[in-house]
PDB file of C-alpha atoms in Angstrom:
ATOM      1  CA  UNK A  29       5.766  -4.184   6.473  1.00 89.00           C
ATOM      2  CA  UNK A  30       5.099  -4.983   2.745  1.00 92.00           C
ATOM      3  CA  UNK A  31       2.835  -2.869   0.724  1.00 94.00           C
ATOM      4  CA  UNK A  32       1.867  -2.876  -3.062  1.00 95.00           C
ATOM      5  CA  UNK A  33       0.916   0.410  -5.093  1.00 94.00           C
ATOM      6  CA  UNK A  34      -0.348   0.630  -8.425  1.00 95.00           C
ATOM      7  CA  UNK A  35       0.634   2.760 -11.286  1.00 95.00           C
ATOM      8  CA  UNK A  36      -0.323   3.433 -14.747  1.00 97.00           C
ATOM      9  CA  UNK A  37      -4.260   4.670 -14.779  1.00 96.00           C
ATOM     10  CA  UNK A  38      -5.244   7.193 -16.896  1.00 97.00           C
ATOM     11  CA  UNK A  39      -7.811   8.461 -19.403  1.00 98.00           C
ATOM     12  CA  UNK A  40      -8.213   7.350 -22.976  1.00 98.00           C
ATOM     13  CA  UNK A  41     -10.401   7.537 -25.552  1.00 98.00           C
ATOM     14  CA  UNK A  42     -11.965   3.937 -26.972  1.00 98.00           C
ATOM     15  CA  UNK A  43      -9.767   1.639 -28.317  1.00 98.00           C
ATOM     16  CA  UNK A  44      -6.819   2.851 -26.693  1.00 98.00           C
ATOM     17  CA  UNK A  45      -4.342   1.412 -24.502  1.00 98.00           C
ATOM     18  CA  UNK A  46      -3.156   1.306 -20.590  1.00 98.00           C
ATOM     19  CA  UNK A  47      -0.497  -0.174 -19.262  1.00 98.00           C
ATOM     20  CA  UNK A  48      -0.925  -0.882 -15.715  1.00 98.00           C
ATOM     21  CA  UNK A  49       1.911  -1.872 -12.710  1.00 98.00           C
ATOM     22  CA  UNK A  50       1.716  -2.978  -9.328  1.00 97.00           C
ATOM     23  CA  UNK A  51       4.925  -3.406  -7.438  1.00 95.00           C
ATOM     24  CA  UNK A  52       5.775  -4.472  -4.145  1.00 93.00           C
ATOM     25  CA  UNK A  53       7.747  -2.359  -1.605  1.00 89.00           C
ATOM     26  CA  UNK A  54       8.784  -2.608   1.868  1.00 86.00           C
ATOM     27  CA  UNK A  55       9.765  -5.371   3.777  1.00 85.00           C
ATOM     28  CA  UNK A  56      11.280  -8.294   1.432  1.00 88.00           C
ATOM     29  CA  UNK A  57       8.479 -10.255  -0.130  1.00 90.00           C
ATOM     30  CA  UNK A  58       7.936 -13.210  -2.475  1.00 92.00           C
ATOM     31  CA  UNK A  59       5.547 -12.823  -4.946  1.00 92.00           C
ATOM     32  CA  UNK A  60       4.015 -15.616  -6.105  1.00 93.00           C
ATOM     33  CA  UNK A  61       0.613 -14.612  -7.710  1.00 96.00           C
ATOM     34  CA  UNK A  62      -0.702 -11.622  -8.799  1.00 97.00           C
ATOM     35  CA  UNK A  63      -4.587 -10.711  -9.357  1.00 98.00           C
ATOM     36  CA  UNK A  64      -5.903  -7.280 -11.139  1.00 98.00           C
ATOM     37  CA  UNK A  65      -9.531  -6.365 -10.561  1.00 98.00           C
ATOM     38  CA  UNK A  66     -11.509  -3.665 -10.899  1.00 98.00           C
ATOM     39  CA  UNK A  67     -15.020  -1.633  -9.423  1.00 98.00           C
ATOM     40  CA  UNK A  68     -17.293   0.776 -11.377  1.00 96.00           C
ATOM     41  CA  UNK A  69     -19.294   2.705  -9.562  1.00 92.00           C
ATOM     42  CA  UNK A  70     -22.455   0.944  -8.229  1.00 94.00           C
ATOM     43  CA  UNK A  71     -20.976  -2.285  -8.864  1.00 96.00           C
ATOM     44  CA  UNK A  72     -18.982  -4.923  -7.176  1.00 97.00           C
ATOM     45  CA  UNK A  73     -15.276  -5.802  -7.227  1.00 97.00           C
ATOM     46  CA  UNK A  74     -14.134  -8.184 -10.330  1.00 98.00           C
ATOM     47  CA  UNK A  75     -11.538 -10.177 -11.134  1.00 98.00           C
ATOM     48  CA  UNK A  76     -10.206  -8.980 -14.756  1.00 98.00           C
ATOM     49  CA  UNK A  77      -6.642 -10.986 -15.250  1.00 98.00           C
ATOM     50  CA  UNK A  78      -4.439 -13.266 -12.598  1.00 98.00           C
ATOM     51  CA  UNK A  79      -1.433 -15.312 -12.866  1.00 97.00           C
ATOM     52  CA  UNK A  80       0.811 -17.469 -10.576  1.00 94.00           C
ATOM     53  CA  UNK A  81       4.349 -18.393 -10.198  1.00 90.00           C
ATOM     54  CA  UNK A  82       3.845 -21.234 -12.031  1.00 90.00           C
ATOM     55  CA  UNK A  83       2.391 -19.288 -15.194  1.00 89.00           C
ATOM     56  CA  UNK A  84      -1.008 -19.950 -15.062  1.00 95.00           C
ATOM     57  CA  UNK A  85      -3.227 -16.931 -16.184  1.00 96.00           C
ATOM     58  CA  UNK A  86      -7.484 -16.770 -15.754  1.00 96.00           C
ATOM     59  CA  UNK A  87      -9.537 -14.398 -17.580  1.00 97.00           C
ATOM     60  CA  UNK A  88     -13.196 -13.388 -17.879  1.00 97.00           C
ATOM     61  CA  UNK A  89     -14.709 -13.365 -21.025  1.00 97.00           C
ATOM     62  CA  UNK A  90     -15.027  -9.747 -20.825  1.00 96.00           C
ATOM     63  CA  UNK A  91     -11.211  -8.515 -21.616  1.00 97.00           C
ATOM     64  CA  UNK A  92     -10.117 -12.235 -23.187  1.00 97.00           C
ATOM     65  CA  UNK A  93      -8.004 -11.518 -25.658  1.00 97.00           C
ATOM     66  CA  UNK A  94      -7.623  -7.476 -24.716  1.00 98.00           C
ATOM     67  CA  UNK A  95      -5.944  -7.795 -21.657  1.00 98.00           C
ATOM     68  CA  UNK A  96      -2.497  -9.644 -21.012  1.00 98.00           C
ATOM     69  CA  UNK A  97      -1.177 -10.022 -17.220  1.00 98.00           C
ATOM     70  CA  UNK A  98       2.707 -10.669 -16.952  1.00 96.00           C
ATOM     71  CA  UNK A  99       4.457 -11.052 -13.534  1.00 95.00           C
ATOM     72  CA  UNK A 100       8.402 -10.449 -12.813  1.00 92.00           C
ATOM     73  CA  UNK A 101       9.315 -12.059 -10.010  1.00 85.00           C
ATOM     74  CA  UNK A 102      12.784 -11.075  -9.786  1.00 86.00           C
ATOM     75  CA  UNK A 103      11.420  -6.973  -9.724  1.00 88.00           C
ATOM     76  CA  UNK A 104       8.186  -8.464  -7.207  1.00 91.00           C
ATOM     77  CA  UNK A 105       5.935  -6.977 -10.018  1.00 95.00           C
ATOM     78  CA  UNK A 106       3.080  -7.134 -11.993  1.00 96.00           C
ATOM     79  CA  UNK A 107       1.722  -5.772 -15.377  1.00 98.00           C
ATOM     80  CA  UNK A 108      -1.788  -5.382 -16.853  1.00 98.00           C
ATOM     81  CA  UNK A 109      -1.609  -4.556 -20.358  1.00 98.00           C
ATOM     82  CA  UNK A 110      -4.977  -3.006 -21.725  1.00 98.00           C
ATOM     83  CA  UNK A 111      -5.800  -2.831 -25.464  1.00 98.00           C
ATOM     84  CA  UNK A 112      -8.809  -2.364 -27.118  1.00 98.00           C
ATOM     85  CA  UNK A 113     -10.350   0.287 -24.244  1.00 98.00           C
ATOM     86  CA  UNK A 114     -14.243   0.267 -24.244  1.00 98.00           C
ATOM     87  CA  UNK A 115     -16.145   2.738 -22.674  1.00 97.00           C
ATOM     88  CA  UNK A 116     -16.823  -0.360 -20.096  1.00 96.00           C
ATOM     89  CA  UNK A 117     -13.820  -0.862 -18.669  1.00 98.00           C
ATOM     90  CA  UNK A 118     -13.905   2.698 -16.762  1.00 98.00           C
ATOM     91  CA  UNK A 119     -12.902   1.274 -13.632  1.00 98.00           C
ATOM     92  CA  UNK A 120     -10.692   1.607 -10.286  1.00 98.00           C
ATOM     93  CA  UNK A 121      -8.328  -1.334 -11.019  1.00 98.00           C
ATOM     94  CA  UNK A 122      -6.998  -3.102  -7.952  1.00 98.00           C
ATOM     95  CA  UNK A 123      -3.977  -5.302  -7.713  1.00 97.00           C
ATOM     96  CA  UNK A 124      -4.166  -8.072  -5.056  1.00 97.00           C
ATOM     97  CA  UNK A 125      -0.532  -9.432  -4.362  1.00 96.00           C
ATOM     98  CA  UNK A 126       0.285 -13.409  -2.837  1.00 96.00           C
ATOM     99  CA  UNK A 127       3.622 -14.331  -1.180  1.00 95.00           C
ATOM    100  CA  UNK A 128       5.763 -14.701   1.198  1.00 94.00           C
ATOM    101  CA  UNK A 129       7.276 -11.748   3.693  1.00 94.00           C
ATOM    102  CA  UNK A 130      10.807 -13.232   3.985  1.00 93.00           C
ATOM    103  CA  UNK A 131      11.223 -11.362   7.418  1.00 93.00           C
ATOM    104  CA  UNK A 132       8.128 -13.704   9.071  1.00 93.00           C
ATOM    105  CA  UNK A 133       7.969 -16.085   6.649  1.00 95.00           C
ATOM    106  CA  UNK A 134       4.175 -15.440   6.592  1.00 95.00           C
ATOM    107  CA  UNK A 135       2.268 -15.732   3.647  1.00 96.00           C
ATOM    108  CA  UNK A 136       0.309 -12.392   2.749  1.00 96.00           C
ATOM    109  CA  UNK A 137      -2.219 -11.126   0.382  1.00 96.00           C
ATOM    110  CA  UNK A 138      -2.013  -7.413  -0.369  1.00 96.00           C
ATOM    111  CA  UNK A 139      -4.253  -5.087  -2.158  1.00 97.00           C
ATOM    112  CA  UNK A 140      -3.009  -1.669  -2.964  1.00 96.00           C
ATOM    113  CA  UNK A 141      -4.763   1.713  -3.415  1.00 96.00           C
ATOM    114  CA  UNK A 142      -6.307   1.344  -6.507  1.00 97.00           C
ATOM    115  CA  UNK A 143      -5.426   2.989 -10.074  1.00 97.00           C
ATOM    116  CA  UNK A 144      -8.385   4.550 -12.026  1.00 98.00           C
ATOM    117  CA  UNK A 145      -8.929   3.800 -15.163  1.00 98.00           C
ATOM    118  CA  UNK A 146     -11.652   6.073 -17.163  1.00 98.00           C
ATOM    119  CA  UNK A 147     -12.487   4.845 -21.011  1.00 98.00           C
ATOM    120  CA  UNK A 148     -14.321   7.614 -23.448  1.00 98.00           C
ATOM    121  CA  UNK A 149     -16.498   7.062 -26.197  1.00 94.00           C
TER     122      UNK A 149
END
């Protein structure tokens, strides 16, 4: 069985900084994309940052140029690196993990527990 958890949530006061990780344990896995979202209360799940194997990266409008994604395959883990904190990005964050359980050879997507994120004016 492969399961990802994420780390790193916190509190911090506008324009601060959060560094957030999301690693892959378990059974042997593959990890070949990587996608971070997030919920506020009342609202629905969004995508923030993601990245593939092959290095490309997608972000809204909303963190462009705040948040950076990174991926290390070799560690099956993923990084969300938050600057610039507003008050708005009090969140759960989510990481949702692709690849490959090398036991089955089955491709999976995982989505650990969630990290939460809270952002004070």
């Amino acid at each position: 069985q492969v399961y990802v958890v994420e780390s790193g949530g916190g509190s911090v006061q506008a324009g601060g900084s959060l560094r957030l990780s999301c690693a892959a344990s378990g059974s042997a896995f593959n990890m070949n994309k990587v996608g971070w979202y997030r919920q506020a209360p009342g609202k629905q799940r969004e995508l923030v940052a993601a990245i593939n194997s092959g290095g490309n990266l997608n972000y809204p409008d909303s963190v462009k140029g705040r948040f950076t994604i990174s991926m290390n395959n070799a560690r099956n883990a993923a990084y969300l690196q938050m600057n610039s904190l507003k008050p708005e990005d009090t969140a759960v964050y989510y990481c949702n993990a692709g690849g490959v359980e090398i036991r089955t050879a089955k491709y999976l997507e995982l989505w650990g527990q969630g990290t939460l994120v809270t952002v004070s004016s």
